[in-house]
PDB file of N, CA and C in Angstrom:
ATOM      1  N   VAL A 349      36.633   6.002  38.691  1.00 69.00           N
ATOM      2  CA  VAL A 349      36.577   4.518  38.579  1.00 69.00           C
ATOM      3  C   VAL A 349      35.213   4.041  38.542  1.00 69.00           C
ATOM      4  N   THR A 350      34.755   3.060  37.835  1.00 70.00           N
ATOM      5  CA  THR A 350      33.417   2.597  37.779  1.00 70.00           C
ATOM      6  C   THR A 350      33.543   1.009  37.965  1.00 70.00           C
ATOM      7  N   VAL A 351      32.753   0.543  38.979  1.00 75.00           N
ATOM      8  CA  VAL A 351      32.684  -0.868  39.182  1.00 75.00           C
ATOM      9  C   VAL A 351      31.583  -1.499  38.397  1.00 75.00           C
ATOM     10  N   LEU A 352      31.804  -2.507  37.557  1.00 73.00           N
ATOM     11  CA  LEU A 352      30.740  -3.118  36.757  1.00 73.00           C
ATOM     12  C   LEU A 352      30.898  -4.608  36.877  1.00 73.00           C
ATOM     13  N   PRO A 353      29.754  -5.432  36.839  1.00 79.00           N
ATOM     14  CA  PRO A 353      29.851  -6.878  36.887  1.00 79.00           C
ATOM     15  C   PRO A 353      30.629  -7.263  35.577  1.00 79.00           C
ATOM     16  N   HIS A 354      31.275  -8.502  35.694  1.00 76.00           N
ATOM     17  CA  HIS A 354      32.071  -9.006  34.724  1.00 76.00           C
ATOM     18  C   HIS A 354      31.278  -9.224  33.433  1.00 76.00           C
ATOM     19  N   ASP A 355      29.990  -9.469  33.447  1.00 80.00           N
ATOM     20  CA  ASP A 355      29.235  -9.771  32.340  1.00 80.00           C
ATOM     21  C   ASP A 355      28.299  -8.607  31.915  1.00 80.00           C
ATOM     22  N   ALA A 356      28.684  -7.365  32.501  1.00 91.00           N
ATOM     23  CA  ALA A 356      27.821  -6.212  32.115  1.00 91.00           C
ATOM     24  C   ALA A 356      27.856  -5.908  30.609  1.00 91.00           C
ATOM     25  N   LEU A 357      26.727  -5.528  30.141  1.00 95.00           N
ATOM     26  CA  LEU A 357      26.570  -4.900  28.731  1.00 95.00           C
ATOM     27  C   LEU A 357      26.806  -3.555  28.646  1.00 95.00           C
ATOM     28  N   LEU A 358      27.536  -3.047  27.629  1.00 96.00           N
ATOM     29  CA  LEU A 358      27.951  -1.601  27.497  1.00 96.00           C
ATOM     30  C   LEU A 358      27.114  -1.223  26.197  1.00 96.00           C
ATOM     31  N   THR A 359      26.923   0.119  26.060  1.00 96.00           N
ATOM     32  CA  THR A 359      26.441   0.702  24.881  1.00 96.00           C
ATOM     33  C   THR A 359      27.606   0.767  23.987  1.00 96.00           C
ATOM     34  N   THR A 360      27.368   1.186  22.604  1.00 97.00           N
ATOM     35  CA  THR A 360      28.542   1.441  21.696  1.00 97.00           C
ATOM     36  C   THR A 360      29.240   2.660  22.239  1.00 97.00           C
ATOM     37  N   GLN A 361      28.524   3.588  22.776  1.00 97.00           N
ATOM     38  CA  GLN A 361      29.265   4.873  23.193  1.00 97.00           C
ATOM     39  C   GLN A 361      30.228   4.509  24.391  1.00 97.00           C
ATOM     40  N   GLN A 362      29.752   3.636  25.337  1.00 95.00           N
ATOM     41  CA  GLN A 362      30.479   3.466  26.391  1.00 95.00           C
ATOM     42  C   GLN A 362      31.778   2.676  26.004  1.00 95.00           C
ATOM     43  N   ALA A 363      31.506   1.673  24.999  1.00 96.00           N
ATOM     44  CA  ALA A 363      32.596   0.778  24.678  1.00 96.00           C
ATOM     45  C   ALA A 363      33.647   1.653  23.869  1.00 96.00           C
ATOM     46  N   ALA A 364      33.146   2.540  23.056  1.00 97.00           N
ATOM     47  CA  ALA A 364      34.101   3.450  22.266  1.00 97.00           C
ATOM     48  C   ALA A 364      34.881   4.314  23.268  1.00 97.00           C
ATOM     49  N   GLN A 365      34.320   4.658  24.259  1.00 96.00           N
ATOM     50  CA  GLN A 365      35.086   5.534  25.313  1.00 96.00           C
ATOM     51  C   GLN A 365      36.159   4.676  25.958  1.00 96.00           C
ATOM     52  N   ILE A 366      35.896   3.462  26.294  1.00 94.00           N
ATOM     53  CA  ILE A 366      36.755   2.542  27.078  1.00 94.00           C
ATOM     54  C   ILE A 366      38.006   2.347  26.025  1.00 94.00           C
ATOM     55  N   LEU A 367      37.583   2.073  24.631  1.00 95.00           N
ATOM     56  CA  LEU A 367      38.719   1.799  23.768  1.00 95.00           C
ATOM     57  C   LEU A 367      39.401   3.022  23.125  1.00 95.00           C
ATOM     58  N   ASN A 368      38.876   4.142  23.596  1.00 95.00           N
ATOM     59  CA  ASN A 368      39.381   5.441  23.080  1.00 95.00           C
ATOM     60  C   ASN A 368      39.363   5.562  21.578  1.00 95.00           C
ATOM     61  N   VAL A 369      38.306   5.109  21.076  1.00 97.00           N
ATOM     62  CA  VAL A 369      38.060   5.346  19.598  1.00 97.00           C
ATOM     63  C   VAL A 369      36.606   5.964  19.329  1.00 97.00           C
ATOM     64  N   SER A 370      36.417   6.238  18.073  1.00 97.00           N
ATOM     65  CA  SER A 370      35.122   6.917  17.701  1.00 97.00           C
ATOM     66  C   SER A 370      34.100   5.811  17.608  1.00 97.00           C
ATOM     67  N   ARG A 371      32.843   6.091  17.748  1.00 97.00           N
ATOM     68  CA  ARG A 371      31.759   5.107  17.537  1.00 97.00           C
ATOM     69  C   ARG A 371      31.685   4.721  16.096  1.00 97.00           C
ATOM     70  N   PRO A 372      31.972   5.470  15.089  1.00 97.00           N
ATOM     71  CA  PRO A 372      31.951   4.953  13.720  1.00 97.00           C
ATOM     72  C   PRO A 372      33.075   3.880  13.557  1.00 97.00           C
ATOM     73  N   TYR A 373      34.262   4.160  14.194  1.00 97.00           N
ATOM     74  CA  TYR A 373      35.350   3.182  14.116  1.00 97.00           C
ATOM     75  C   TYR A 373      34.864   1.904  14.895  1.00 97.00           C
ATOM     76  N   LEU A 374      34.325   2.029  15.926  1.00 97.00           N
ATOM     77  CA  LEU A 374      33.841   0.927  16.750  1.00 97.00           C
ATOM     78  C   LEU A 374      32.817   0.075  15.866  1.00 97.00           C
ATOM     79  N   TYR A 375      32.074   0.784  15.101  1.00 96.00           N
ATOM     80  CA  TYR A 375      31.021  -0.019  14.295  1.00 96.00           C
ATOM     81  C   TYR A 375      31.852  -0.732  13.163  1.00 96.00           C
ATOM     82  N   ARG A 376      32.928  -0.249  12.658  1.00 96.00           N
ATOM     83  CA  ARG A 376      33.820  -0.971  11.766  1.00 96.00           C
ATOM     84  C   ARG A 376      34.353  -2.170  12.322  1.00 96.00           C
ATOM     85  N   LEU A 377      34.907  -2.001  13.590  1.00 95.00           N
ATOM     86  CA  LEU A 377      35.422  -3.173  14.350  1.00 95.00           C
ATOM     87  C   LEU A 377      34.379  -4.266  14.563  1.00 95.00           C
ATOM     88  N   ILE A 378      33.166  -3.756  14.823  1.00 96.00           N
ATOM     89  CA  ILE A 378      31.976  -4.821  15.011  1.00 96.00           C
ATOM     90  C   ILE A 378      31.721  -5.550  13.622  1.00 96.00           C
ATOM     91  N   ASP A 379      31.633  -4.729  12.573  1.00 96.00           N
ATOM     92  CA  ASP A 379      31.335  -5.309  11.302  1.00 96.00           C
ATOM     93  C   ASP A 379      32.534  -6.244  10.803  1.00 96.00           C
ATOM     94  N   ASP A 380      33.764  -5.977  11.196  1.00 95.00           N
ATOM     95  CA  ASP A 380      34.732  -6.884  11.010  1.00 95.00           C
ATOM     96  C   ASP A 380      35.021  -8.045  11.875  1.00 95.00           C
ATOM     97  N   ASN A 381      34.019  -8.174  12.875  1.00 94.00           N
ATOM     98  CA  ASN A 381      33.874  -9.308  13.782  1.00 94.00           C
ATOM     99  C   ASN A 381      35.169  -9.231  14.726  1.00 94.00           C
ATOM    100  N   ALA A 382      35.638  -8.054  14.972  1.00 91.00           N
ATOM    101  CA  ALA A 382      36.812  -7.897  15.988  1.00 91.00           C
ATOM    102  C   ALA A 382      36.404  -7.925  17.389  1.00 91.00           C
ATOM    103  N   VAL A 383      35.058  -7.685  17.603  1.00 93.00           N
ATOM    104  CA  VAL A 383      34.457  -7.724  18.929  1.00 93.00           C
ATOM    105  C   VAL A 383      33.069  -8.222  18.729  1.00 93.00           C
ATOM    106  N   PRO A 384      32.556  -9.263  19.520  1.00 94.00           N
ATOM    107  CA  PRO A 384      31.250  -9.651  19.337  1.00 94.00           C
ATOM    108  C   PRO A 384      30.196  -8.752  19.997  1.00 94.00           C
ATOM    109  N   VAL A 385      28.948  -8.812  19.445  1.00 96.00           N
ATOM    110  CA  VAL A 385      27.928  -7.912  20.004  1.00 96.00           C
ATOM    111  C   VAL A 385      26.741  -8.717  20.351  1.00 96.00           C
ATOM    112  N   VAL A 386      25.861  -8.130  21.274  1.00 95.00           N
ATOM    113  CA  VAL A 386      24.611  -8.801  21.643  1.00 95.00           C
ATOM    114  C   VAL A 386      23.567  -7.713  21.196  1.00 95.00           C
ATOM    115  N   MET A 387      22.663  -8.269  20.487  1.00 95.00           N
ATOM    116  CA  MET A 387      21.489  -7.353  20.127  1.00 95.00           C
ATOM    117  C   MET A 387      20.473  -7.430  21.166  1.00 95.00           C
ATOM    118  N   VAL A 388      20.120  -6.190  21.605  1.00 94.00           N
ATOM    119  CA  VAL A 388      19.048  -5.970  22.575  1.00 94.00           C
ATOM    120  C   VAL A 388      17.993  -5.133  21.884  1.00 94.00           C
ATOM    121  N   GLY A 389      17.069  -5.876  21.351  1.00 95.00           N
ATOM    122  CA  GLY A 389      15.998  -5.159  20.460  1.00 95.00           C
ATOM    123  C   GLY A 389      16.804  -4.744  19.192  1.00 95.00           C
ATOM    124  N   SER A 390      16.810  -3.463  18.725  1.00 95.00           N
ATOM    125  CA  SER A 390      17.610  -3.077  17.612  1.00 95.00           C
ATOM    126  C   SER A 390      18.828  -2.401  18.053  1.00 95.00           C
ATOM    127  N   HIS A 391      19.223  -2.538  19.270  1.00 96.00           N
ATOM    128  CA  HIS A 391      20.470  -1.885  19.766  1.00 96.00           C
ATOM    129  C   HIS A 391      21.624  -2.806  19.862  1.00 96.00           C
ATOM    130  N   ARG A 392      22.930  -2.387  19.662  1.00 96.00           N
ATOM    131  CA  ARG A 392      24.064  -3.169  19.778  1.00 96.00           C
ATOM    132  C   ARG A 392      24.493  -3.001  21.189  1.00 96.00           C
ATOM    133  N   ARG A 393      24.878  -4.079  21.846  1.00 97.00           N
ATOM    134  CA  ARG A 393      25.485  -4.002  23.184  1.00 97.00           C
ATOM    135  C   ARG A 393      26.743  -4.858  23.143  1.00 97.00           C
ATOM    136  N   LEU A 394      27.717  -4.556  23.987  1.00 97.00           N
ATOM    137  CA  LEU A 394      29.082  -5.265  24.013  1.00 97.00           C
ATOM    138  C   LEU A 394      29.270  -5.649  25.387  1.00 97.00           C
ATOM    139  N   ARG A 395      29.754  -6.820  25.467  1.00 95.00           N
ATOM    140  CA  ARG A 395      30.091  -7.303  27.014  1.00 95.00           C
ATOM    141  C   ARG A 395      31.471  -6.600  27.357  1.00 95.00           C
ATOM    142  N   ILE A 396      31.418  -6.202  28.618  1.00 94.00           N
ATOM    143  CA  ILE A 396      32.647  -5.468  29.189  1.00 94.00           C
ATOM    144  C   ILE A 396      33.881  -6.392  29.001  1.00 94.00           C
ATOM    145  N   HIS A 397      33.764  -7.660  29.220  1.00 93.00           N
ATOM    146  CA  HIS A 397      34.900  -8.652  29.154  1.00 93.00           C
ATOM    147  C   HIS A 397      35.366  -8.578  27.762  1.00 93.00           C
ATOM    148  N   ASP A 398      34.526  -8.506  26.766  1.00 95.00           N
ATOM    149  CA  ASP A 398      35.063  -8.480  25.272  1.00 95.00           C
ATOM    150  C   ASP A 398      35.640  -7.364  24.909  1.00 95.00           C
ATOM    151  N   VAL A 399      35.204  -6.073  25.370  1.00 95.00           N
ATOM    152  CA  VAL A 399      35.703  -4.875  25.139  1.00 95.00           C
ATOM    153  C   VAL A 399      37.124  -4.754  25.861  1.00 95.00           C
ATOM    154  N   LEU A 400      37.191  -5.154  27.011  1.00 94.00           N
ATOM    155  CA  LEU A 400      38.527  -5.047  27.785  1.00 94.00           C
ATOM    156  C   LEU A 400      39.648  -5.953  27.069  1.00 94.00           C
ATOM    157  N   GLN A 401      39.159  -7.200  26.561  1.00 95.00           N
ATOM    158  CA  GLN A 401      40.052  -7.972  25.893  1.00 95.00           C
ATOM    159  C   GLN A 401      40.581  -7.322  24.603  1.00 95.00           C
ATOM    160  N   LEU A 402      39.597  -6.732  23.831  1.00 95.00           N
ATOM    161  CA  LEU A 402      40.048  -6.031  22.603  1.00 95.00           C
ATOM    162  C   LEU A 402      41.011  -4.851  22.938  1.00 95.00           C
ATOM    163  N   ARG A 403      40.777  -4.149  24.019  1.00 96.00           N
ATOM    164  CA  ARG A 403      41.544  -3.004  24.430  1.00 96.00           C
ATOM    165  C   ARG A 403      42.988  -3.557  24.704  1.00 96.00           C
ATOM    166  N   GLU A 404      43.167  -4.795  25.437  1.00 96.00           N
ATOM    167  CA  GLU A 404      44.430  -5.316  25.650  1.00 96.00           C
ATOM    168  C   GLU A 404      45.115  -5.803  24.389  1.00 96.00           C
ATOM    169  N   GLU A 405      44.371  -6.381  23.458  1.00 95.00           N
ATOM    170  CA  GLU A 405      44.974  -6.920  22.288  1.00 95.00           C
ATOM    171  C   GLU A 405      45.594  -5.628  21.515  1.00 95.00           C
ATOM    172  N   ARG A 406      44.683  -4.683  21.468  1.00 93.00           N
ATOM    173  CA  ARG A 406      45.268  -3.473  20.673  1.00 93.00           C
ATOM    174  C   ARG A 406      46.439  -2.808  21.358  1.00 93.00           C
ATOM    175  N   ARG A 407      46.494  -2.928  22.667  1.00 95.00           N
ATOM    176  CA  ARG A 407      47.768  -2.251  23.409  1.00 95.00           C
ATOM    177  C   ARG A 407      48.813  -3.093  23.014  1.00 95.00           C
ATOM    178  N   GLN A 408      48.654  -4.462  23.097  1.00 96.00           N
ATOM    179  CA  GLN A 408      49.860  -5.290  22.729  1.00 96.00           C
ATOM    180  C   GLN A 408      50.323  -5.200  21.276  1.00 96.00           C
ATOM    181  N   SER A 409      49.403  -5.026  20.367  1.00 94.00           N
ATOM    182  CA  SER A 409      49.693  -4.773  18.922  1.00 94.00           C
ATOM    183  C   SER A 409      50.528  -3.463  18.841  1.00 94.00           C
ATOM    184  N   ARG A 410      50.070  -2.499  19.501  1.00 93.00           N
ATOM    185  CA  ARG A 410      50.719  -1.209  19.385  1.00 93.00           C
ATOM    186  C   ARG A 410      52.105  -1.319  19.951  1.00 93.00           C
ATOM    187  N   ARG A 411      52.240  -2.094  21.066  1.00 95.00           N
ATOM    188  CA  ARG A 411      53.635  -2.218  21.694  1.00 95.00           C
ATOM    189  C   ARG A 411      54.505  -3.061  20.840  1.00 95.00           C
ATOM    190  N   ARG A 412      53.998  -4.160  20.088  1.00 95.00           N
ATOM    191  CA  ARG A 412      54.808  -4.791  19.215  1.00 95.00           C
ATOM    192  C   ARG A 412      55.359  -3.888  17.999  1.00 95.00           C
ATOM    193  N   ALA A 413      54.466  -3.141  17.496  1.00 94.00           N
ATOM    194  CA  ALA A 413      54.819  -2.257  16.435  1.00 94.00           C
ATOM    195  C   ALA A 413      55.880  -1.298  16.849  1.00 94.00           C
ATOM    196  N   LEU A 414      55.747  -0.667  17.981  1.00 93.00           N
ATOM    197  CA  LEU A 414      56.663   0.335  18.541  1.00 93.00           C
ATOM    198  C   LEU A 414      58.087  -0.341  18.806  1.00 93.00           C
ATOM    199  N   ASP A 415      58.035  -1.523  19.299  1.00 92.00           N
ATOM    200  CA  ASP A 415      59.332  -2.348  19.494  1.00 92.00           C
ATOM    201  C   ASP A 415      59.977  -2.636  18.142  1.00 92.00           C
ATOM    202  N   GLU A 416      59.221  -2.986  17.111  1.00 92.00           N
ATOM    203  CA  GLU A 416      59.722  -3.150  15.798  1.00 92.00           C
ATOM    204  C   GLU A 416      60.334  -1.886  15.203  1.00 92.00           C
ATOM    205  N   LEU A 417      59.675  -0.725  15.350  1.00 92.00           N
ATOM    206  CA  LEU A 417      60.117   0.482  14.923  1.00 92.00           C
ATOM    207  C   LEU A 417      61.491   0.920  15.604  1.00 92.00           C
ATOM    208  N   SER A 418      61.498   0.576  16.967  1.00 91.00           N
ATOM    209  CA  SER A 418      62.660   0.951  17.611  1.00 91.00           C
ATOM    210  C   SER A 418      63.924   0.066  17.215  1.00 91.00           C
ATOM    211  N   GLU A 419      63.647  -1.218  16.975  1.00 89.00           N
ATOM    212  CA  GLU A 419      64.648  -2.068  16.479  1.00 89.00           C
ATOM    213  C   GLU A 419      65.179  -1.583  15.084  1.00 89.00           C
ATOM    214  N   LEU A 420      64.296  -1.210  14.203  1.00 88.00           N
ATOM    215  CA  LEU A 420      64.627  -0.657  12.965  1.00 88.00           C
ATOM    216  C   LEU A 420      65.548   0.531  13.005  1.00 88.00           C
ATOM    217  N   GLY A 421      65.094   1.466  13.943  1.00 87.00           N
ATOM    218  CA  GLY A 421      65.861   2.650  14.179  1.00 87.00           C
ATOM    219  C   GLY A 421      67.353   2.395  14.688  1.00 87.00           C
ATOM    220  N   GLN A 422      67.422   1.460  15.571  1.00 86.00           N
ATOM    221  CA  GLN A 422      68.710   1.126  16.045  1.00 86.00           C
ATOM    222  C   GLN A 422      69.541   0.393  14.971  1.00 86.00           C
ATOM    223  N   GLU A 423      68.982  -0.282  14.149  1.00 83.00           N
ATOM    224  CA  GLU A 423      69.700  -1.088  13.047  1.00 83.00           C
ATOM    225  C   GLU A 423      70.220   0.085  12.130  1.00 83.00           C
ATOM    226  N   MET A 424      69.310   1.031  11.780  1.00 83.00           N
ATOM    227  CA  MET A 424      69.716   2.110  10.841  1.00 83.00           C
ATOM    228  C   MET A 424      70.892   3.034  11.529  1.00 83.00           C
ATOM    229  N   GLN A 425      70.875   3.177  12.734  1.00 80.00           N
ATOM    230  CA  GLN A 425      71.913   3.989  13.383  1.00 80.00           C
ATOM    231  C   GLN A 425      73.251   3.180  13.256  1.00 80.00           C
ATOM    232  N   VAL A 426      73.235   1.865  13.433  1.00 78.00           N
ATOM    233  CA  VAL A 426      74.485   1.047  13.382  1.00 78.00           C
ATOM    234  C   VAL A 426      74.996   1.041  11.940  1.00 78.00           C
ATOM    235  N   GLU A 427      74.115   0.969  10.964  1.00 78.00           N
ATOM    236  CA  GLU A 427      74.601   0.877   9.581  1.00 78.00           C
ATOM    237  C   GLU A 427      75.155   2.213   9.099  1.00 78.00           C
ATOM    238  N   ALA A 428      74.581   3.295   9.733  1.00 72.00           N
ATOM    239  CA  ALA A 428      75.033   4.608   9.258  1.00 72.00           C
ATOM    240  C   ALA A 428      76.424   4.903   9.846  1.00 72.00           C
ATOM    241  N   VAL A 429      76.820   4.296  10.911  1.00 68.00           N
ATOM    242  CA  VAL A 429      78.170   4.526  11.514  1.00 68.00           C
ATOM    243  C   VAL A 429      79.168   3.929  10.742  1.00 68.00           C
TER     244      VAL A 429
END
């Protein structure tokens, strides 16, 4: 467990680890404006708040997709009977 200030800036490597994605994939998310960045010189930094918000949005999206798949599976079972 690491304690960070709410407005802490993360490197792309740290953000990728929190999101459990590769750095190249994180760069794609940044390019798609899925998460804002702060330029520090020529380096990209991400606010911890923005990274945690994106992680939660991705978690909720996965949960909705799994719920939909579960419903489809149940409907297919009922139709097969």
